[in-house]
């Protein structure tokens, strides 16, 4: 048995984990292998164990070595007769603690709900011996977890980046599940990859399907687009709260003073309760809807002023007092106003009103 | 009472209140109370049910369900929450968006955007998104889908388009750098790849004739100057987009030695042909920017730089 075994290249690994040292040998069948590991700095033998095995590998038990150290290994093999091979050439390697990767703003159980179409996923990288991350890549998969939607391309890491890595994902669609993964390589060529982490994108979509219109001009060969945006910004003078789709104005008012101009026929519906007054105005004349009480019953009053002339007034019929909301409609056709009230009774819409 | 054959006070609304004319209403105010929604429209035929209508159409004046804000427009942003508006485009069922237009928003009129997207491939379903941006942070995407469908081929730069639907031919080949190295002793050659080059090149031929988009008329007699302009365009040394009806599209440079204009069946029927080679990725915002085909700065690119 005079042939020399060859240890395969040993990549950097965490000494806290067991590690299989692989080797090749062209001589007669080995029955025992003896692995010797020396500290590269001091030359001191730190591991020497013979294992009876015909397999071309030697399992290095966990914690046999220490992290943040460089070693070299040699191996010799024994055949069935106990004849020993030549000692292999030295193979140098290092041990470092496995990096810790954590996704800071995604829960591993998929419970994270992203409420916008874009999201900056924060990834934290740390390594006990301060070994740097060399490069990384992040990927976004669709709801199956198989189809790759986006790959960032290889990003090179610099220490100036800090330990938090930002992974921007854009163009997330509403009501859609995505899977995120992050993988990297340290300066010691230690590779790692997070499992696929699901998250859910859900955000309020515009009420309109026509904020953007696009059509192809077939004769010109290009697409034409235009926006249709109605910006009516709500403002307040006082105190209000929004809770689960309900606006509660406890003090003052909410008003709209830009983005619209109403002339001609219109209908305005307001679903509310206990509102004291709703006013439409052009700066001179007002249309005011108010809630009144008569003989312990509710009624609605619509008052339309008209440039110094006596206002036109419309009263609704009387309604029993209730804690439920009612929907009140003000309708104008050809300058004639109507007032309609719909209330919910046993899930049926009951209408009433006058003109 | 009957006057000249008509009944006085006989019409439907004869006894209604005096018609009033409060027009140009530009202010609405809600006082103390609890509100679930508000909806105003010019369509007086809508259902006046307990549940408020929430559909936006061209008649809608304002509406709010008070879900997330008190705004009552068809989008949930305003001048104070938007610094730029962007239009983005991607192929349907893909993920990566390309930003095709960005506009700074300073006043209400800036919310209106109208434009053209010339970098659309043929026979392709696209999605377009309107994206509000506030200090480089994108808001929600409002997405619509549109089908890109045209005939013939178009060759274009940022501000110039030449195209034809007549006698169109486009043949291509893929160029991949590989050397075949014959060994001295072995039977089979070895492949040697000295370059990552992997691009398409080809030739285009067509009858480029002056065309009026509006009345869809051809003007063959006036097409010589048009083709002269095309030749100048082909030789301006700038990268271009070449796109065909079938969905093929490339970012190309013209092989200027191969431009020809030859008579075919008639002296007015002349065919122009030229060669091209792919010089970038037509779906890359960076390549388009580098080729001076778009003006979208990198801060608005959707892909990673």
CSV table of N, CA and C in Angstrom, one decimal, chain A residues 196-294:
chain,number,residue,atom,x,y,z
A,196,UNK,N,-37.8,29.7,2.0
A,196,UNK,CA,-38.8,30.6,1.4
A,196,UNK,C,-39.7,31.1,2.4
A,197,UNK,N,-39.8,32.4,2.5
A,197,UNK,CA,-40.7,33.1,3.5
A,197,UNK,C,-41.9,33.7,2.8
A,198,UNK,N,-43.1,33.3,3.1
A,198,UNK,CA,-44.2,33.9,2.5
A,198,UNK,C,-44.6,35.2,3.1
A,199,UNK,N,-45.2,36.0,2.3
A,199,UNK,CA,-45.9,37.2,2.8
A,199,UNK,C,-47.0,37.6,1.8
A,200,UNK,N,-47.9,38.4,2.3
A,200,UNK,CA,-49.1,38.7,1.6
A,200,UNK,C,-49.2,40.2,1.3
A,201,UNK,N,-49.5,40.5,0.1
A,201,UNK,CA,-49.6,41.9,-0.3
A,201,UNK,C,-51.1,42.2,-0.4
A,202,UNK,N,-51.5,43.2,0.4
A,202,UNK,CA,-52.9,43.6,0.3
A,202,UNK,C,-53.0,45.1,0.6
A,203,UNK,N,-53.5,45.8,-0.4
A,203,UNK,CA,-53.6,47.2,-0.1
A,203,UNK,C,-54.9,47.7,-0.8
A,204,UNK,N,-55.3,48.9,-0.4
A,204,UNK,CA,-56.5,49.4,-0.9
A,204,UNK,C,-56.3,49.8,-2.3
A,205,UNK,N,-57.2,49.3,-3.2
A,205,UNK,CA,-57.1,49.7,-4.6
A,205,UNK,C,-58.0,50.9,-4.9
A,206,UNK,N,-57.6,51.6,-5.9
A,206,UNK,CA,-58.4,52.8,-6.2
A,206,UNK,C,-59.8,52.3,-6.6
A,207,UNK,N,-60.8,53.2,-6.3
A,207,UNK,CA,-62.2,52.9,-6.6
A,207,UNK,C,-62.3,52.8,-8.1
A,208,UNK,N,-61.5,53.5,-8.8
A,208,UNK,CA,-61.7,53.7,-10.3
A,208,UNK,C,-60.9,52.7,-11.1
A,209,UNK,N,-61.5,52.3,-12.1
A,209,UNK,CA,-60.8,51.4,-13.1
A,209,UNK,C,-60.3,52.3,-14.2
A,210,UNK,N,-60.6,53.6,-14.2
A,210,UNK,CA,-60.2,54.4,-15.3
A,210,UNK,C,-59.3,55.5,-15.0
A,211,UNK,N,-58.5,55.4,-13.9
A,211,UNK,CA,-57.6,56.4,-13.6
A,211,UNK,C,-56.5,56.5,-14.7
A,212,UNK,N,-56.3,55.4,-15.4
A,212,UNK,CA,-55.3,55.4,-16.5
A,212,UNK,C,-56.0,54.7,-17.7
A,213,UNK,N,-56.0,55.3,-18.8
A,213,UNK,CA,-56.6,54.7,-20.0
A,213,UNK,C,-55.4,54.5,-21.0
A,214,UNK,N,-55.4,53.3,-21.5
A,214,UNK,CA,-54.3,53.0,-22.5
A,214,UNK,C,-55.0,52.3,-23.7
A,215,UNK,N,-54.6,52.7,-24.9
A,215,UNK,CA,-55.1,52.0,-26.1
A,215,UNK,C,-54.0,52.0,-27.1
A,216,UNK,N,-54.0,51.0,-28.0
A,216,UNK,CA,-53.0,51.0,-29.0
A,216,UNK,C,-53.5,51.7,-30.3
A,217,UNK,N,-52.7,52.6,-30.8
A,217,UNK,CA,-52.9,53.2,-32.1
A,217,UNK,C,-52.4,52.3,-33.1
A,218,UNK,N,-53.2,51.5,-33.7
A,218,UNK,CA,-52.8,50.5,-34.6
A,218,UNK,C,-52.1,51.1,-35.9
A,219,UNK,N,-52.5,52.2,-36.3
A,219,UNK,CA,-52.0,52.8,-37.5
A,219,UNK,C,-50.6,53.4,-37.3
A,220,UNK,N,-50.4,53.9,-36.0
A,220,UNK,CA,-49.2,54.5,-35.7
A,220,UNK,C,-48.1,53.6,-35.1
A,221,UNK,N,-48.6,52.5,-34.6
A,221,UNK,CA,-47.7,51.5,-34.0
A,221,UNK,C,-47.3,51.7,-32.6
A,222,UNK,N,-48.0,52.6,-31.9
A,222,UNK,CA,-47.6,52.9,-30.5
A,222,UNK,C,-48.8,52.9,-29.6
A,223,UNK,N,-48.6,52.9,-28.3
A,223,UNK,CA,-49.7,53.0,-27.3
A,223,UNK,C,-49.9,54.4,-26.9
A,224,UNK,N,-51.1,54.8,-26.7
A,224,UNK,CA,-51.5,56.1,-26.2
A,224,UNK,C,-52.1,55.9,-24.8
A,225,UNK,N,-51.7,56.8,-23.9
A,225,UNK,CA,-52.2,56.7,-22.6
A,225,UNK,C,-52.6,58.1,-22.1
A,226,UNK,N,-53.6,58.2,-21.2
A,226,UNK,CA,-53.9,59.4,-20.5
A,226,UNK,C,-54.5,59.1,-19.1
A,227,UNK,N,-54.3,60.0,-18.2
A,227,UNK,CA,-54.8,59.8,-16.9
A,227,UNK,C,-56.2,60.4,-16.7
A,228,UNK,N,-57.0,59.8,-15.8
A,228,UNK,CA,-58.3,60.5,-15.4
A,228,UNK,C,-58.3,60.4,-13.9
A,229,UNK,N,-57.8,61.5,-13.3
A,229,UNK,CA,-57.6,61.5,-11.9
A,229,UNK,C,-58.6,62.6,-11.3
A,230,UNK,N,-59.3,62.2,-10.4
A,230,UNK,CA,-60.1,63.2,-9.6
A,230,UNK,C,-59.6,63.3,-8.2
A,231,UNK,N,-59.0,64.4,-8.0
A,231,UNK,CA,-58.3,64.6,-6.7
A,231,UNK,C,-59.2,65.5,-5.8
A,232,UNK,N,-59.9,64.9,-4.9
A,232,UNK,CA,-60.8,65.7,-4.0
A,232,UNK,C,-60.2,65.4,-2.6
A,233,UNK,N,-59.5,66.4,-2.1
A,233,UNK,CA,-58.8,66.2,-0.9
A,233,UNK,C,-59.7,66.6,0.3
A,234,UNK,N,-59.8,65.7,1.2
A,234,UNK,CA,-60.6,66.0,2.4
A,234,UNK,C,-59.8,66.8,3.4
A,235,UNK,N,-60.4,67.8,4.0
A,235,UNK,CA,-59.7,68.6,5.0
A,235,UNK,C,-60.6,68.7,6.2
A,236,UNK,N,-60.0,69.1,7.3
A,236,UNK,CA,-60.8,69.1,8.5
A,236,UNK,C,-60.5,70.4,9.3
A,237,UNK,N,-61.5,70.8,10.1
A,237,UNK,CA,-61.3,71.9,11.0
A,237,UNK,C,-62.0,71.4,12.3
A,238,UNK,N,-61.3,70.7,13.1
A,238,UNK,CA,-61.9,70.1,14.3
A,238,UNK,C,-61.3,68.8,14.5
A,239,UNK,N,-62.1,67.9,15.1
A,239,UNK,CA,-61.6,66.6,15.4
A,239,UNK,C,-62.4,65.5,14.8
A,240,UNK,N,-61.8,64.5,14.2
A,240,UNK,CA,-62.5,63.4,13.6
A,240,UNK,C,-61.6,62.1,13.8
A,241,UNK,N,-62.3,61.0,13.7
A,241,UNK,CA,-61.6,59.7,13.7
A,241,UNK,C,-62.2,58.9,12.6
A,242,UNK,N,-61.3,58.0,12.0
A,242,UNK,CA,-61.7,57.0,11.1
A,242,UNK,C,-61.5,55.6,11.7
A,243,UNK,N,-62.6,54.9,11.7
A,243,UNK,CA,-62.5,53.6,12.4
A,243,UNK,C,-63.3,52.6,11.6
A,244,UNK,N,-62.6,51.7,10.9
A,244,UNK,CA,-63.3,50.6,10.2
A,244,UNK,C,-64.3,51.1,9.2
A,245,UNK,N,-63.9,52.1,8.5
A,245,UNK,CA,-64.7,52.7,7.4
A,245,UNK,C,-65.8,53.6,7.9
A,246,UNK,N,-65.7,54.1,9.1
A,246,UNK,CA,-66.7,55.0,9.7
A,246,UNK,C,-66.0,56.3,10.0
A,247,UNK,N,-66.5,57.4,9.5
A,247,UNK,CA,-66.0,58.7,9.9
A,247,UNK,C,-66.8,59.3,11.0
A,248,UNK,N,-66.1,59.6,12.1
A,248,UNK,CA,-66.8,60.2,13.2
A,248,UNK,C,-66.3,61.6,13.5
A,249,UNK,N,-67.1,62.6,13.2
A,249,UNK,CA,-66.7,63.9,13.4
A,249,UNK,C,-67.2,64.4,14.7
A,250,UNK,N,-66.3,64.4,15.7
A,250,UNK,CA,-66.8,64.7,17.1
A,250,UNK,C,-66.8,66.2,17.3
A,251,UNK,N,-66.1,66.9,16.5
A,251,UNK,CA,-66.0,68.4,16.8
A,251,UNK,C,-65.6,69.1,15.5
A,252,UNK,N,-66.2,70.1,15.2
A,252,UNK,CA,-65.9,70.9,14.0
A,252,UNK,C,-66.5,70.3,12.7
A,253,UNK,N,-65.7,70.2,11.7
A,253,UNK,CA,-66.2,69.8,10.4
A,253,UNK,C,-65.1,69.1,9.5
A,254,UNK,N,-65.6,68.4,8.5
A,254,UNK,CA,-64.7,67.9,7.4
A,254,UNK,C,-65.3,68.5,6.2
A,255,UNK,N,-64.4,69.1,5.4
A,255,UNK,CA,-64.9,69.8,4.2
A,255,UNK,C,-64.0,69.5,3.0
A,256,UNK,N,-64.6,69.7,1.8
A,256,UNK,CA,-64.0,69.5,0.5
A,256,UNK,C,-64.1,70.8,-0.2
A,257,UNK,N,-63.0,71.4,-0.6
A,257,UNK,CA,-63.0,72.7,-1.3
A,257,UNK,C,-62.3,72.8,-2.6
A,258,UNK,N,-61.9,71.7,-3.1
A,258,UNK,CA,-61.2,71.7,-4.4
A,258,UNK,C,-61.4,70.4,-5.1
A,259,UNK,N,-61.2,70.4,-6.4
A,259,UNK,CA,-61.3,69.2,-7.2
A,259,UNK,C,-62.6,68.8,-7.8
A,260,UNK,N,-63.6,69.7,-7.6
A,260,UNK,CA,-64.9,69.4,-8.2
A,260,UNK,C,-65.7,70.7,-8.4
A,261,UNK,N,-66.7,70.6,-9.3
A,261,UNK,CA,-67.5,71.7,-9.6
A,261,UNK,C,-68.8,71.1,-10.1
A,262,UNK,N,-69.9,71.4,-9.4
A,262,UNK,CA,-71.2,70.8,-9.7
A,262,UNK,C,-72.1,71.8,-10.3
A,263,UNK,N,-72.5,71.6,-11.5
A,263,UNK,CA,-73.5,72.4,-12.1
A,263,UNK,C,-74.5,71.4,-12.8
A,264,UNK,N,-75.7,71.9,-13.0
A,264,UNK,CA,-76.7,71.0,-13.7
A,264,UNK,C,-77.2,69.9,-12.8
A,265,UNK,N,-77.7,68.8,-13.4
A,265,UNK,CA,-78.3,67.8,-12.6
A,265,UNK,C,-77.3,67.0,-11.8
A,266,UNK,N,-77.7,66.6,-10.6
A,266,UNK,CA,-76.8,65.7,-9.8
A,266,UNK,C,-77.6,65.0,-8.8
A,267,UNK,N,-77.0,64.0,-8.2
A,267,UNK,CA,-77.5,63.3,-7.0
A,267,UNK,C,-76.4,63.1,-6.1
A,268,UNK,N,-76.7,63.4,-4.8
A,268,UNK,CA,-75.7,63.2,-3.8
A,268,UNK,C,-76.3,62.3,-2.7
A,269,UNK,N,-75.6,61.2,-2.4
A,269,UNK,CA,-76.0,60.3,-1.4
A,269,UNK,C,-75.1,60.4,-0.2
A,270,UNK,N,-75.7,60.4,1.0
A,270,UNK,CA,-74.9,60.5,2.2
A,270,UNK,C,-75.4,59.4,3.2
A,271,UNK,N,-74.6,58.5,3.6
A,271,UNK,CA,-75.0,57.5,4.5
A,271,UNK,C,-74.4,57.9,5.9
A,272,UNK,N,-75.3,58.2,6.8
A,272,UNK,CA,-74.9,58.7,8.1
A,272,UNK,C,-75.9,58.6,9.2
A,273,UNK,N,-75.5,59.0,10.3
A,273,UNK,CA,-76.5,59.1,11.4
A,273,UNK,C,-76.1,60.3,12.3
A,274,UNK,N,-77.0,60.9,12.9
A,274,UNK,CA,-76.8,61.9,13.9
A,274,UNK,C,-75.9,63.1,13.3
A,275,UNK,N,-75.9,63.2,12.0
A,275,UNK,CA,-75.2,64.4,11.5
A,275,UNK,C,-76.0,65.6,11.7
A,276,UNK,N,-75.4,66.7,12.1
A,276,UNK,CA,-76.3,67.9,12.4
A,276,UNK,C,-76.5,68.6,11.1
A,277,UNK,N,-75.6,68.7,10.2
A,277,UNK,CA,-75.8,69.5,9.0
A,277,UNK,C,-74.8,69.1,7.9
A,278,UNK,N,-75.3,69.1,6.7
A,278,UNK,CA,-74.4,68.9,5.5
A,278,UNK,C,-74.7,70.0,4.6
A,279,UNK,N,-73.6,70.7,4.1
A,279,UNK,CA,-73.8,71.8,3.3
A,279,UNK,C,-73.0,71.7,2.0
A,280,UNK,N,-73.7,72.1,0.9
A,280,UNK,CA,-73.0,72.3,-0.4
A,280,UNK,C,-73.1,73.8,-0.7
A,281,UNK,N,-72.1,74.3,-1.3
A,281,UNK,CA,-72.1,75.8,-1.5
A,281,UNK,C,-71.2,76.1,-2.7
A,282,UNK,N,-71.6,77.3,-3.3
A,282,UNK,CA,-70.8,77.8,-4.3
A,282,UNK,C,-70.2,79.2,-3.9
A,283,UNK,N,-70.2,79.4,-2.6
A,283,UNK,CA,-69.7,80.6,-2.1
A,283,UNK,C,-70.7,81.7,-1.8
A,284,UNK,N,-71.8,81.6,-2.5
A,284,UNK,CA,-72.9,82.5,-2.4
A,284,UNK,C,-74.2,81.9,-1.9
A,285,UNK,N,-74.6,80.8,-2.6
A,285,UNK,CA,-75.8,80.1,-2.2
A,285,UNK,C,-75.4,78.7,-1.6
A,286,UNK,N,-76.3,78.3,-0.8
A,286,UNK,CA,-76.1,77.0,-0.1
A,286,UNK,C,-77.2,76.0,-0.3
A,287,UNK,N,-76.9,74.8,-0.3
A,287,UNK,CA,-77.8,73.7,-0.2
A,287,UNK,C,-77.5,73.0,1.1
A,288,UNK,N,-78.4,73.0,2.0
A,288,UNK,CA,-78.2,72.5,3.4
A,288,UNK,C,-79.1,71.3,3.7
A,289,UNK,N,-78.6,70.2,4.1
A,289,UNK,CA,-79.4,69.1,4.6
A,289,UNK,C,-79.2,69.0,6.1
A,290,UNK,N,-80.2,69.0,6.9
A,290,UNK,CA,-80.1,68.9,8.3
A,290,UNK,C,-81.1,67.9,8.9
A,291,UNK,N,-80.7,67.4,10.1
A,291,UNK,CA,-81.6,66.4,10.7
A,291,UNK,C,-82.3,67.1,11.9
A,292,UNK,N,-83.6,67.0,11.9
A,292,UNK,CA,-84.4,67.6,13.0
A,292,UNK,C,-85.2,66.6,13.7
A,293,UNK,N,-85.9,67.0,14.7
A,293,UNK,CA,-86.7,66.1,15.6
A,293,UNK,C,-88.0,66.8,15.8
A,294,UNK,N,-89.1,65.9,15.7
A,294,UNK,CA,-90.4,66.4,15.9
A,294,UNK,C,-91.2,65.3,16.6
